Backbone as JSON Lines, residues from 0, in Angstrom:
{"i":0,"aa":"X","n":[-14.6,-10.03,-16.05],"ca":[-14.75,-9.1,-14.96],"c":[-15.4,-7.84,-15.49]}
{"i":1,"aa":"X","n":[-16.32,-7.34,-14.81],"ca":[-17.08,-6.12,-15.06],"c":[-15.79,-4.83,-14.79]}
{"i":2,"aa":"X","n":[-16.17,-4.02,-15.83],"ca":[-15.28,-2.77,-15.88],"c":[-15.83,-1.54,-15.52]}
{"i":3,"aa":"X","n":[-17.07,-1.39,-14.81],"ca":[-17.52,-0.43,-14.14],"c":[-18.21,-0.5,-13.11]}
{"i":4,"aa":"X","n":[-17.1,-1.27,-12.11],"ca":[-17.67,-1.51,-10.39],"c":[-17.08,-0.05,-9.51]}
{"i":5,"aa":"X","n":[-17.59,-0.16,-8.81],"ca":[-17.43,0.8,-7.79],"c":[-16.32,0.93,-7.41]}
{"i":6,"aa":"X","n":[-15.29,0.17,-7.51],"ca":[-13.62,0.13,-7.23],"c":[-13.07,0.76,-8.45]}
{"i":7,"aa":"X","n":[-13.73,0.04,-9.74],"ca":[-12.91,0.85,-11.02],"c":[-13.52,2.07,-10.97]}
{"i":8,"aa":"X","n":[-14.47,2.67,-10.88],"ca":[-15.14,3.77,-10.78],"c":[-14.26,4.89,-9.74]}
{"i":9,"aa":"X","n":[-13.58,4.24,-8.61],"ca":[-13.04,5.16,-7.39],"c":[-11.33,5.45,-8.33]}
{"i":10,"aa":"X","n":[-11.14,5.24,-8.81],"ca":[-9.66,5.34,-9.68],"c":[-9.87,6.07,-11.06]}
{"i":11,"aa":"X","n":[-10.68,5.59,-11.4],"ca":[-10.52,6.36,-13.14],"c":[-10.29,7.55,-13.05]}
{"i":12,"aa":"X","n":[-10.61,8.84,-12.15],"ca":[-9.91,9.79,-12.34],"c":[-8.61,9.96,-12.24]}
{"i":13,"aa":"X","n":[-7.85,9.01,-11.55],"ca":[-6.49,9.26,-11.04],"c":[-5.29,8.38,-11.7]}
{"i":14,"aa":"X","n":[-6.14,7.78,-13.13],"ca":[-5.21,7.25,-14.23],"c":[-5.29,8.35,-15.15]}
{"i":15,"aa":"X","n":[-6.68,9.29,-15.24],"ca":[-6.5,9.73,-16.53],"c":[-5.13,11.16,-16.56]}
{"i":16,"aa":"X","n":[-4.93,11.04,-15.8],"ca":[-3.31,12.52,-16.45],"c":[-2.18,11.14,-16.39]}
{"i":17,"aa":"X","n":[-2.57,9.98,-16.81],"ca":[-1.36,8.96,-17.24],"c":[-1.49,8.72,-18.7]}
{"i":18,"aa":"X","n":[-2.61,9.01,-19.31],"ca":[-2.94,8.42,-20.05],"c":[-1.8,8.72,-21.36]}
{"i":19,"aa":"X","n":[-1.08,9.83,-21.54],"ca":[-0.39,10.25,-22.7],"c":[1.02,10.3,-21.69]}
{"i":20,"aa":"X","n":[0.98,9.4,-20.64],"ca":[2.64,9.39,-20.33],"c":[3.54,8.16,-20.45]}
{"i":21,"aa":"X","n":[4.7,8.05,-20.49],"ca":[5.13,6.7,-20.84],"c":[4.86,5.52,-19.76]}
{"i":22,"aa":"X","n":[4.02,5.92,-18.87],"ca":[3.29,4.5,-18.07],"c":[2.5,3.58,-17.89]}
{"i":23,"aa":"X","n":[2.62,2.48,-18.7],"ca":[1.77,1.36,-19.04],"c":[1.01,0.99,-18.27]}
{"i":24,"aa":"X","n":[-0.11,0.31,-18.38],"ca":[-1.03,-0.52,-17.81],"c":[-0.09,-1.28,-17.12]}
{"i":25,"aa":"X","n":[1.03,-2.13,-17.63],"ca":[1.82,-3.38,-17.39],"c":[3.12,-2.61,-16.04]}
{"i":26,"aa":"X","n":[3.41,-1.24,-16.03],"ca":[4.16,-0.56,-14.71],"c":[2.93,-1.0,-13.57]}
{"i":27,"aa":"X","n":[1.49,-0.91,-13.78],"ca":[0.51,-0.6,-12.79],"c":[0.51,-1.73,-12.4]}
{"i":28,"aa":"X","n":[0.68,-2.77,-13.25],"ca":[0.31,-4.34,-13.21],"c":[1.21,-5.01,-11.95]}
{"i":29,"aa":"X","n":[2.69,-4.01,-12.22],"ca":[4.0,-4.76,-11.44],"c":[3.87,-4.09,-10.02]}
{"i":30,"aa":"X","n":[3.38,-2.74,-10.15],"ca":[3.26,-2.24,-8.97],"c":[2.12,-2.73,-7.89]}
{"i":31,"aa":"X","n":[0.85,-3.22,-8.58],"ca":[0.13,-4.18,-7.67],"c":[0.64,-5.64,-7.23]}
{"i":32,"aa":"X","n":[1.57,-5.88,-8.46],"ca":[2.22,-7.44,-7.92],"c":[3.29,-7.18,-6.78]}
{"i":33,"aa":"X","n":[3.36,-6.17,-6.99],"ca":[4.91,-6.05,-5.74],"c":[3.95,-5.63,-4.04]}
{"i":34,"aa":"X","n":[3.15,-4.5,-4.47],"ca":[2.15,-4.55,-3.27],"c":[1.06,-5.33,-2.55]}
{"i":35,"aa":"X","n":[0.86,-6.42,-3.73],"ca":[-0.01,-7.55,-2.97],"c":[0.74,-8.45,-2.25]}
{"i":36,"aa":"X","n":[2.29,-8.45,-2.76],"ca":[3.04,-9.58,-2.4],"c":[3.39,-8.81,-0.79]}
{"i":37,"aa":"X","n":[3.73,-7.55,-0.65],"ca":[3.67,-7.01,0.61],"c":[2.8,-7.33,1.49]}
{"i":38,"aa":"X","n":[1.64,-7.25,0.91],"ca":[0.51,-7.03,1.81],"c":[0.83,-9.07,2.29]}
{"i":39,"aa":"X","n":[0.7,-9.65,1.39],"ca":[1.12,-10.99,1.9],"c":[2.23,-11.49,3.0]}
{"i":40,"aa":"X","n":[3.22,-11.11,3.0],"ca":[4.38,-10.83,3.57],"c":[3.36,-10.23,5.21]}
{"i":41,"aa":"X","n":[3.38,-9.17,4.98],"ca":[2.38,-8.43,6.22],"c":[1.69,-9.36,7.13]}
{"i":42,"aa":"X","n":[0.75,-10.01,6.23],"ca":[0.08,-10.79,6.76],"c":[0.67,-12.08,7.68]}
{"i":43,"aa":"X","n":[1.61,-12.73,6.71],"ca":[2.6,-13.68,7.4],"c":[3.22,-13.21,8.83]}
{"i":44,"aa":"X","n":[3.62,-12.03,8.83],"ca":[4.21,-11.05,10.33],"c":[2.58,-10.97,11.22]}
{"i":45,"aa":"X","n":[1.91,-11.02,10.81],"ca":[0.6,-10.75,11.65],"c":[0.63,-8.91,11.92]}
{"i":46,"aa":"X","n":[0.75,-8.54,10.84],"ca":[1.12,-7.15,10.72],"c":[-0.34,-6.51,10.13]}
{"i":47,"aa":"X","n":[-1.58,-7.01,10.92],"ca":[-2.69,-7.05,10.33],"c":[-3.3,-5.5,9.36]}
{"i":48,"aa":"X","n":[-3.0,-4.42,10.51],"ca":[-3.94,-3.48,9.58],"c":[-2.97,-2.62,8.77]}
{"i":49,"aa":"X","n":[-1.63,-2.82,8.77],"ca":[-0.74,-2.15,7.79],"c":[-0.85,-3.48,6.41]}
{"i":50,"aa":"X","n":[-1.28,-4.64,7.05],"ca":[-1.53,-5.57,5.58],"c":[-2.82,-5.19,4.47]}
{"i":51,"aa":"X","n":[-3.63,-4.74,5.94],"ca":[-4.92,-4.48,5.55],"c":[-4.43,-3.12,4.18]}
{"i":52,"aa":"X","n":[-4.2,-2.01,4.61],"ca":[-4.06,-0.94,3.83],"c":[-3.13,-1.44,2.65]}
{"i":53,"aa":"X","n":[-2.01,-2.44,2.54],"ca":[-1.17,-2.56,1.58],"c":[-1.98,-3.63,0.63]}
{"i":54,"aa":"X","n":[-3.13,-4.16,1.44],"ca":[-4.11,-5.04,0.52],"c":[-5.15,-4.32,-0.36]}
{"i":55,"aa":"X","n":[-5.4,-3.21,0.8],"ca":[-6.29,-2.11,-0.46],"c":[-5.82,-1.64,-1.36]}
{"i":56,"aa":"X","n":[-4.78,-0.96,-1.24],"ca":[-3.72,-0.12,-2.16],"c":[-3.97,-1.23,-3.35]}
{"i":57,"aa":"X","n":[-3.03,-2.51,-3.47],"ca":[-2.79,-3.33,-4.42],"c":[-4.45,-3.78,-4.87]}
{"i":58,"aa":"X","n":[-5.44,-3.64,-4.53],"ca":[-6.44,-3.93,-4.99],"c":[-7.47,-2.99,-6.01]}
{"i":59,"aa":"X","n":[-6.5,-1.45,-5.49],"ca":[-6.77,-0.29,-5.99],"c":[-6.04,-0.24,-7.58]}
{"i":60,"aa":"X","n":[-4.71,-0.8,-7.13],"ca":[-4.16,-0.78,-8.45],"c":[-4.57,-1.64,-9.72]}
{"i":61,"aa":"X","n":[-5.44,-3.0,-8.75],"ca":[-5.28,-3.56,-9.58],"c":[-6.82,-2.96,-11.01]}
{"i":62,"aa":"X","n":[-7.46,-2.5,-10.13],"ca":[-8.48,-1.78,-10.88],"c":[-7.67,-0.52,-11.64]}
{"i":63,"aa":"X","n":[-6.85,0.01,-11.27],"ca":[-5.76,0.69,-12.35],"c":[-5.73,0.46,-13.67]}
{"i":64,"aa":"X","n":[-5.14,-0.61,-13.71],"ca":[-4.17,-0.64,-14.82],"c":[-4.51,-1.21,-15.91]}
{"i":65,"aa":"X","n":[-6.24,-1.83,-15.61],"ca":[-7.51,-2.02,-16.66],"c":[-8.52,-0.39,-16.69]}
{"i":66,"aa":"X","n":[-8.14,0.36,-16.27],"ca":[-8.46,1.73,-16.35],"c":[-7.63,2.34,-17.47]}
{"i":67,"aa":"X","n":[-6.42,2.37,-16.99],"ca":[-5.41,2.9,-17.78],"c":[-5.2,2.41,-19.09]}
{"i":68,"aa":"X","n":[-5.24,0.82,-19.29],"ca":[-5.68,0.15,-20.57],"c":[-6.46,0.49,-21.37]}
{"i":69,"aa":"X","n":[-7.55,0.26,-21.07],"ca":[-8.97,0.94,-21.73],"c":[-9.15,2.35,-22.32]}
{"i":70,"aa":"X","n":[-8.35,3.83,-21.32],"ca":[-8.2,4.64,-21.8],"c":[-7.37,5.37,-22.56]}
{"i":71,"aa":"X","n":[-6.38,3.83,-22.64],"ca":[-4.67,4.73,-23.11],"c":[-4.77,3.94,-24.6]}
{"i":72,"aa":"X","n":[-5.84,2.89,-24.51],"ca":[-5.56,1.96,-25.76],"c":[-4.31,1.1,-25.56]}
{"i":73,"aa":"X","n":[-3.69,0.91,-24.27],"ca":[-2.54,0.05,-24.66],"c":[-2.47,-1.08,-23.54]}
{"i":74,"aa":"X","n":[-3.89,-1.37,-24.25],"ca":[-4.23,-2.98,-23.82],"c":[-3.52,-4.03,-24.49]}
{"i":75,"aa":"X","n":[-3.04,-5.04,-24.43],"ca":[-2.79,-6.18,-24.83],"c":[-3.05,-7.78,-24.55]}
{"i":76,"aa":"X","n":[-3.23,-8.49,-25.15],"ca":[-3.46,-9.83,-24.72],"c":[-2.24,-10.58,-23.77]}
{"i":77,"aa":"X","n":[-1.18,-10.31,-23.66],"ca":[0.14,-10.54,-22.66],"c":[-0.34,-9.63,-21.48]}
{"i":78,"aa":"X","n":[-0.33,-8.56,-21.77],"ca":[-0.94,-7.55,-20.28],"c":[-2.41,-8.13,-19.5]}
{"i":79,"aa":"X","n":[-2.79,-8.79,-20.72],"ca":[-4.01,-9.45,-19.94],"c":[-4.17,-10.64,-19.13]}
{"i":80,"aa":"X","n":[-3.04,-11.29,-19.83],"ca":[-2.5,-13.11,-18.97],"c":[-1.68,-11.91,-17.77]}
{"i":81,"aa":"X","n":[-0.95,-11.22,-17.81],"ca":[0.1,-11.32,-16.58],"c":[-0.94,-10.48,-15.56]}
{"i":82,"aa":"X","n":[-1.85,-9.7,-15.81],"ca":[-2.91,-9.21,-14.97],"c":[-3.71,-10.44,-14.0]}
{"i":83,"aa":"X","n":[-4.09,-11.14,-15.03],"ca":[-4.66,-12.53,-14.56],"c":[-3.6,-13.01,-13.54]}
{"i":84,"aa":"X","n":[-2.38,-13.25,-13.77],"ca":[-1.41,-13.8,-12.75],"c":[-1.21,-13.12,-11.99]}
{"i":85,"aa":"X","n":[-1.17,-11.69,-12.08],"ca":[-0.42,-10.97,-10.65],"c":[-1.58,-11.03,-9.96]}
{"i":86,"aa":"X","n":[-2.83,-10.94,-10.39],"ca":[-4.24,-10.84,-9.34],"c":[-4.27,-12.29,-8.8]}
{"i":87,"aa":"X","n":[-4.06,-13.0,-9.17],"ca":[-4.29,-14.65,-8.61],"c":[-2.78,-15.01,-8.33]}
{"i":88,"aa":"X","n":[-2.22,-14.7,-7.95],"ca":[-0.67,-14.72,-7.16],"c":[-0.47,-13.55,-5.97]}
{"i":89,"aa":"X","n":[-1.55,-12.75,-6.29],"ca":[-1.6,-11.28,-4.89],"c":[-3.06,-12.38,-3.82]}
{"i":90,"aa":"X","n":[-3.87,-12.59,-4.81],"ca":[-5.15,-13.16,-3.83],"c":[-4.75,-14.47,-3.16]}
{"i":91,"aa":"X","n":[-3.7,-15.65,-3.5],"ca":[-3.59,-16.88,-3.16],"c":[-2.7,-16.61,-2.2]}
{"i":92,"aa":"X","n":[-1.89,-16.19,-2.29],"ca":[-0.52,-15.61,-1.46],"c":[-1.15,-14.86,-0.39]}
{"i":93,"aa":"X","n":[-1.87,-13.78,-0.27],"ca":[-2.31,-13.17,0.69],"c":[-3.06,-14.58,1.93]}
{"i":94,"aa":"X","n":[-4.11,-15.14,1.24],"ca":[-4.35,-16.35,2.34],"c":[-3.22,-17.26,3.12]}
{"i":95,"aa":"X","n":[-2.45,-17.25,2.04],"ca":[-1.72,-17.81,2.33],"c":[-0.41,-17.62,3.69]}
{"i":96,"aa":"X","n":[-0.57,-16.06,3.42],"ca":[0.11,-15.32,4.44],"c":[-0.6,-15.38,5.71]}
{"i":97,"aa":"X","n":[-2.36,-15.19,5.31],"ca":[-3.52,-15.02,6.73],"c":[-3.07,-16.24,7.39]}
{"i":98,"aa":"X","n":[-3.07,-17.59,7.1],"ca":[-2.6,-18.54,7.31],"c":[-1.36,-18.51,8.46]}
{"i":99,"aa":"X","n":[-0.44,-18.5,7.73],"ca":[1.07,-18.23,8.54],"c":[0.88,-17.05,9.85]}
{"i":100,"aa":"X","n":[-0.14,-16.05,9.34],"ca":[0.02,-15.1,10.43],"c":[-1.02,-15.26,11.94]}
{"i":101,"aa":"X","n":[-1.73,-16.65,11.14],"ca":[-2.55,-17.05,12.45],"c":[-2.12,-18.13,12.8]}
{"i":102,"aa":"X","n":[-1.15,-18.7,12.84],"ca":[-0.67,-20.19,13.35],"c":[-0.57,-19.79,14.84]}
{"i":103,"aa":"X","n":[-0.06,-18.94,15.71],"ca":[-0.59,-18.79,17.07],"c":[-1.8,-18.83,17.46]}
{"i":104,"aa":"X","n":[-2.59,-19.15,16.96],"ca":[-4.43,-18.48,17.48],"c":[-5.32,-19.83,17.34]}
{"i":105,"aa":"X","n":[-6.35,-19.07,16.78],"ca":[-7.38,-20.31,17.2],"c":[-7.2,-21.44,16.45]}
{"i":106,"aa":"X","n":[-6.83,-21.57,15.4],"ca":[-6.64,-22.71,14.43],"c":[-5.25,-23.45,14.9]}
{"i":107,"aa":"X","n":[-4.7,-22.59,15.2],"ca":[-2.63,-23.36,16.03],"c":[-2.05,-23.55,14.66]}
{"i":108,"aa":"X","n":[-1.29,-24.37,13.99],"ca":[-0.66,-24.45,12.87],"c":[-1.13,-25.31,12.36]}
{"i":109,"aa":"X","n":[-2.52,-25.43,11.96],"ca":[-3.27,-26.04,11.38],"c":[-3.91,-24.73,10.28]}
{"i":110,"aa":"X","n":[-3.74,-23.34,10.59],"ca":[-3.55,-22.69,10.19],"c":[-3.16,-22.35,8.75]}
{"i":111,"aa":"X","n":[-1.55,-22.74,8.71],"ca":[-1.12,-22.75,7.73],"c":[-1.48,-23.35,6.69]}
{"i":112,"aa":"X","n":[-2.24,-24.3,6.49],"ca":[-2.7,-25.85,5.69],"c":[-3.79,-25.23,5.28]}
{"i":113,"aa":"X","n":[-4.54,-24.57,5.87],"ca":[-5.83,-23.94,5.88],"c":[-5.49,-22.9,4.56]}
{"i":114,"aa":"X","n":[-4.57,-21.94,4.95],"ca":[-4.27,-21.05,4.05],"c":[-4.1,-21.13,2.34]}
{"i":115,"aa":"X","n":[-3.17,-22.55,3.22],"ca":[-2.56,-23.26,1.44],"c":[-3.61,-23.39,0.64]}
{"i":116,"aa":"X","n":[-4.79,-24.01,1.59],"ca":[-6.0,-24.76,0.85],"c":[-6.99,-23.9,-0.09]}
{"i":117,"aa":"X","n":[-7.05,-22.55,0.5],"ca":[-7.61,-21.62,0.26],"c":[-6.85,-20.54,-1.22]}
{"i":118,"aa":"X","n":[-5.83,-20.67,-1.07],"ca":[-4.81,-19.74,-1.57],"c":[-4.91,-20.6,-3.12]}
{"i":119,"aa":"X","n":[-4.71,-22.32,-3.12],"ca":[-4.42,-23.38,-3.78],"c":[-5.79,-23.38,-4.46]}
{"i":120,"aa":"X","n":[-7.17,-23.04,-4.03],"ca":[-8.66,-22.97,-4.7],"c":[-8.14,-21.58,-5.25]}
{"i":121,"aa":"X","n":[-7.63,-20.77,-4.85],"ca":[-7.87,-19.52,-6.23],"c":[-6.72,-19.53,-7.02]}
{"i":122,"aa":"X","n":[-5.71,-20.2,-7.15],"ca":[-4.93,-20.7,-8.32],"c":[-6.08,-21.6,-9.49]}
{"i":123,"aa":"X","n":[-6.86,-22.2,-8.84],"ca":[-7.79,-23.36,-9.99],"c":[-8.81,-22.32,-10.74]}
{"i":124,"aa":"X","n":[-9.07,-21.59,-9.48],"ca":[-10.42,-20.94,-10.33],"c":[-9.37,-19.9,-11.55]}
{"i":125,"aa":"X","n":[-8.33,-19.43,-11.18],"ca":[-7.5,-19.05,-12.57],"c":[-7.21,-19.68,-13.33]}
{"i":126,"aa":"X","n":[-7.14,-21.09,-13.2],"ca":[-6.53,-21.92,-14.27],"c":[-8.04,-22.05,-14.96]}
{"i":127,"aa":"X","n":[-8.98,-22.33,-14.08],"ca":[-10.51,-22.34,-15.04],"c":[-10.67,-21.56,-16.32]}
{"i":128,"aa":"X","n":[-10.17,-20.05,-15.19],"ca":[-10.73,-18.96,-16.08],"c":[-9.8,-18.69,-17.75]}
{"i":129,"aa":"X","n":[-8.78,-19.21,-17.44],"ca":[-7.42,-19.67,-18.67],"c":[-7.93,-20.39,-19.87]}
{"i":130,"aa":"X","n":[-8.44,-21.67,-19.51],"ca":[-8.76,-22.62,-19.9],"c":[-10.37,-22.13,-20.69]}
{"i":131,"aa":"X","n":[-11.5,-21.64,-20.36],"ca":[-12.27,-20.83,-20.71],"c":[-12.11,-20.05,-21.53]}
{"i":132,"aa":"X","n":[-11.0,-18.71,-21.42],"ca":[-10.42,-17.72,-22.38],"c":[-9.89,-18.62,-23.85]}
{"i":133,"aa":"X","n":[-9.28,-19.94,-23.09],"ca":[-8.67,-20.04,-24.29],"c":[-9.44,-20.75,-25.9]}
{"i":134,"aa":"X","n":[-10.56,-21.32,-24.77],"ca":[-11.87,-22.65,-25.92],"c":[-12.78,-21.48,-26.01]}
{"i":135,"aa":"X","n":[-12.98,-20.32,-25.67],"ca":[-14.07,-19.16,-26.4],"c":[-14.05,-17.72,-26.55]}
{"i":136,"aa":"X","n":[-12.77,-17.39,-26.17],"ca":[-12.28,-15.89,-26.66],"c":[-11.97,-15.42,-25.16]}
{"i":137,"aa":"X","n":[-11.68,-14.42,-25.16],"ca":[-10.9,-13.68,-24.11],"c":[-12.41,-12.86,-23.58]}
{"i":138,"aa":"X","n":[-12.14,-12.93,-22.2],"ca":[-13.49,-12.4,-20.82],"c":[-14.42,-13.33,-21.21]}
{"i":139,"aa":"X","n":[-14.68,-14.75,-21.4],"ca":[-15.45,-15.86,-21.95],"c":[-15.47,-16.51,-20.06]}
{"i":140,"aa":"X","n":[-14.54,-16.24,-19.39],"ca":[-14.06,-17.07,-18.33],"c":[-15.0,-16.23,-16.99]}
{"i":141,"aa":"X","n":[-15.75,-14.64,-17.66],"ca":[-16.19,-13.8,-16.5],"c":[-17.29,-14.39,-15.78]}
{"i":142,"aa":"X","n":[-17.28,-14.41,-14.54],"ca":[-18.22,-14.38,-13.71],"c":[-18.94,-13.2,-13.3]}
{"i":143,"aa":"X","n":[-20.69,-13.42,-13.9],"ca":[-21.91,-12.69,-13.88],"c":[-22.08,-12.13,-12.36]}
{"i":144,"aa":"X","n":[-22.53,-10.72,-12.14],"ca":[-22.52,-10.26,-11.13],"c":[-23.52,-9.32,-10.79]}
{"i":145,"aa":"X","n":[-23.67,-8.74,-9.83],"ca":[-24.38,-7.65,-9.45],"c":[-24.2,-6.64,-10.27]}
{"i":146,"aa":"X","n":[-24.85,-5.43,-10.44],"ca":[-25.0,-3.94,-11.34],"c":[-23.49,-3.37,-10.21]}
{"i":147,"aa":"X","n":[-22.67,-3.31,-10.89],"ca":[-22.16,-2.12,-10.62],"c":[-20.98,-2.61,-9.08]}
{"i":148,"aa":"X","n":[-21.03,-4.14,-9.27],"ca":[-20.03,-4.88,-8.45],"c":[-19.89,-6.39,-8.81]}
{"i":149,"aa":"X","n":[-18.27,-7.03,-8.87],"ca":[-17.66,-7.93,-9.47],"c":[-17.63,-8.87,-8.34]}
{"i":150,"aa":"X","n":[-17.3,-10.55,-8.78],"ca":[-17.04,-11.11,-7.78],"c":[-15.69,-10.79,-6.97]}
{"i":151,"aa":"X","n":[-14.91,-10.74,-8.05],"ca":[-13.36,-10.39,-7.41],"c":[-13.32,-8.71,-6.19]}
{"i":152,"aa":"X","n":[-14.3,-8.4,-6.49],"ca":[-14.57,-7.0,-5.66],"c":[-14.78,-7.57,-4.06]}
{"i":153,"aa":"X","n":[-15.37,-9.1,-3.87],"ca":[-15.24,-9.63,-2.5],"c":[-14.28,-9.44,-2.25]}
{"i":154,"aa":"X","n":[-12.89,-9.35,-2.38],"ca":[-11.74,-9.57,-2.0],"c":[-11.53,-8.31,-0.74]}
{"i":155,"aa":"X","n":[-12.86,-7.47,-0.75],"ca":[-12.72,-6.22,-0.18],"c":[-12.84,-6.64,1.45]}
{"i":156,"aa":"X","n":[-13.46,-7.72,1.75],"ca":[-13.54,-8.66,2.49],"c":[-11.78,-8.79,3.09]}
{"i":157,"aa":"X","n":[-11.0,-8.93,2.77],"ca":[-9.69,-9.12,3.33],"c":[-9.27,-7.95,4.29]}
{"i":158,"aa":"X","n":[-9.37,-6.97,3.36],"ca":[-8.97,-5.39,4.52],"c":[-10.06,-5.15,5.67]}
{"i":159,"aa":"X","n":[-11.34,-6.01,5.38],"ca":[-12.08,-5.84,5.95],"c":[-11.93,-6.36,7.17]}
{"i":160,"aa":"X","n":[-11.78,-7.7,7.55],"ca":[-11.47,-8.67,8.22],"c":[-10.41,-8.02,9.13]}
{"i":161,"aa":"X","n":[-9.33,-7.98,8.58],"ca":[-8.02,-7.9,9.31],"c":[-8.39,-6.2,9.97]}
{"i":162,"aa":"X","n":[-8.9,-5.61,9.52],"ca":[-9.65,-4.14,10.66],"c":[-10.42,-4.44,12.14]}
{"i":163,"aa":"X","n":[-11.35,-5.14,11.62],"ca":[-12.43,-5.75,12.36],"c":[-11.49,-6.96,13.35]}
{"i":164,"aa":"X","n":[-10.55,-7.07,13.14],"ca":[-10.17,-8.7,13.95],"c":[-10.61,-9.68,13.94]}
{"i":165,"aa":"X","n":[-11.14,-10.14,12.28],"ca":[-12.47,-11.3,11.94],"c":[-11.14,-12.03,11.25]}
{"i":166,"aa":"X","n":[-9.94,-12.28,11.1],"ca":[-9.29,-12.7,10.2],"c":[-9.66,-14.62,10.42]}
{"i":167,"aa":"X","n":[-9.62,-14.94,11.69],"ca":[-9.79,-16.56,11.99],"c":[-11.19,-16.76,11.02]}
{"i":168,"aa":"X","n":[-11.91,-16.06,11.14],"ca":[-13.18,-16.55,10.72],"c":[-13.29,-16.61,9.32]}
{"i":169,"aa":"X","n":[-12.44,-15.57,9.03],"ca":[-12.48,-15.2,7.39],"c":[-11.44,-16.61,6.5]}
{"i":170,"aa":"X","n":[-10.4,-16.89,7.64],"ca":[-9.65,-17.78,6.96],"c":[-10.78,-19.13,7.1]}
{"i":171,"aa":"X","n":[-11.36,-19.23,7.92],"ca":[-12.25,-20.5,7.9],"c":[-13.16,-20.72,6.83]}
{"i":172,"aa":"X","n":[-13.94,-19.17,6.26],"ca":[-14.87,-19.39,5.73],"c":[-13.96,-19.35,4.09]}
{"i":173,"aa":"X","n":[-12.78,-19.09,3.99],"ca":[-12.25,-19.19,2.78],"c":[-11.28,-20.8,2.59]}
{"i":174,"aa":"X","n":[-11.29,-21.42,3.68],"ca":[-10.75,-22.62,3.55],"c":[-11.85,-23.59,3.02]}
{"i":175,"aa":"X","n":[-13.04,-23.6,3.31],"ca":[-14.26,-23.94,2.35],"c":[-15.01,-23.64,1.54]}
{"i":176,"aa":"X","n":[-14.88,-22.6,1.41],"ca":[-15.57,-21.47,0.51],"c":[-14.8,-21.38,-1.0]}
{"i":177,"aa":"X","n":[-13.37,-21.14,-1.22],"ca":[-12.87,-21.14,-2.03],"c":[-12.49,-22.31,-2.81]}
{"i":178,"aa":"X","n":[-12.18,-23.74,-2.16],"ca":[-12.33,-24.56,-2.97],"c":[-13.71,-25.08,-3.08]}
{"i":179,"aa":"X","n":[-15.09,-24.7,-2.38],"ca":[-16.01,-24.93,-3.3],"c":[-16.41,-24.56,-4.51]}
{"i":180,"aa":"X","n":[-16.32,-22.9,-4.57],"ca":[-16.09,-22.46,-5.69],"c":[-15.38,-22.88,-6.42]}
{"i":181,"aa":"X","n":[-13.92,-23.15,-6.55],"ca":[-13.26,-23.56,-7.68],"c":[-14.15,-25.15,-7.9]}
{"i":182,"aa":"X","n":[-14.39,-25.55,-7.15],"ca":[-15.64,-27.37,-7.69],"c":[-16.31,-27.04,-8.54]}
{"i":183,"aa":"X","n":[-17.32,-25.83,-8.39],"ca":[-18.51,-25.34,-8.93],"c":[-18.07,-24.82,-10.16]}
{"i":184,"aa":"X","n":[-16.79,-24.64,-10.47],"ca":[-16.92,-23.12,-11.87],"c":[-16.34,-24.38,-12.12]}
């Protein structure tokens, strides 16, 4: 993952008076895992644009706490697997919630299956990216991107959606979309 997208760029000022305090990268790490899992939760209630904001927040953090790493020096290879997990347990779970929170609507509870499917393709593309790290060194697993924006920065797409009232469409285009990708990588 690129470390100077426009998301890590909107935070780095507001890690650096952490940098000499006793708050780890790995506090920032738990605090996005606890707020993505909200924002998931949210979503499941059909609690769309308070999910939306608790999806930014946790997406904010999660550009945190590789901010705070980088500048505090107290990066680690464990902080780096559980980063990997809380981001791909906040992103799978959140569909997973879009899912549950549209089983009334256009899809009916066909919905939910949809979600799984989607949620279940970005568990693989983590296990890819694992599996990668582990046969050629660590960020071996990154996906090449635009100047100055990441793939995982799509995810901006979620708060987006659920503002706009695009969430059916968004779950559609991520019920095929995401396990193509995980085919492809």
């Amino acid at each position: 993952m690129s470390h100077d997208t426009w998301l890590h760029r909107s935070v780095r000022a507001s890690v650096r008076p952490l940098i000499d305090t006793p708050v780890t990268p790995n506090h920032i790490t738990t605090a996005r895992l606890v707020s993505g899992l909200a924002a998931a939760a949210m979503f499941a209630l059909d609690w769309q644009y308070w999910a939306a904001a608790m999806f930014l927040l946790s997406m904010l953090l999660d550009r945190a706490d590789g901010e705070l790493a980088r500048a505090s020096g107290k990066s680690s290879p464990w902080g780096h697997q559980y980063d990997l997990i809380a981001d791909t347990s906040c992103n799978a779970l959140a569909f997973v919630g879009i899912g549950i929170g549209l089983r009334d609507g256009l899809f009916g509870a066909a919905a939910i299956p949809m979600g799984i499917v989607a949620g279940a393709a970005i568990i693989c593309i983590l296990w890819w990216v694992t599996r990668v790290e582990q046969q050629h060194g660590r960020r071996a697993g990154e996906l090449r991107a635009l100047p100055r924006f990441d793939p995982d920065d799509a995810m901006i797409v979620i708060p987006a959606a659920a503002l706009l009232d695009w969430m059916a469409p968004l779950l559609a285009a991520a019920t095929v979309g995401a396990p193509l990708f995980a085919w492809a990588a």
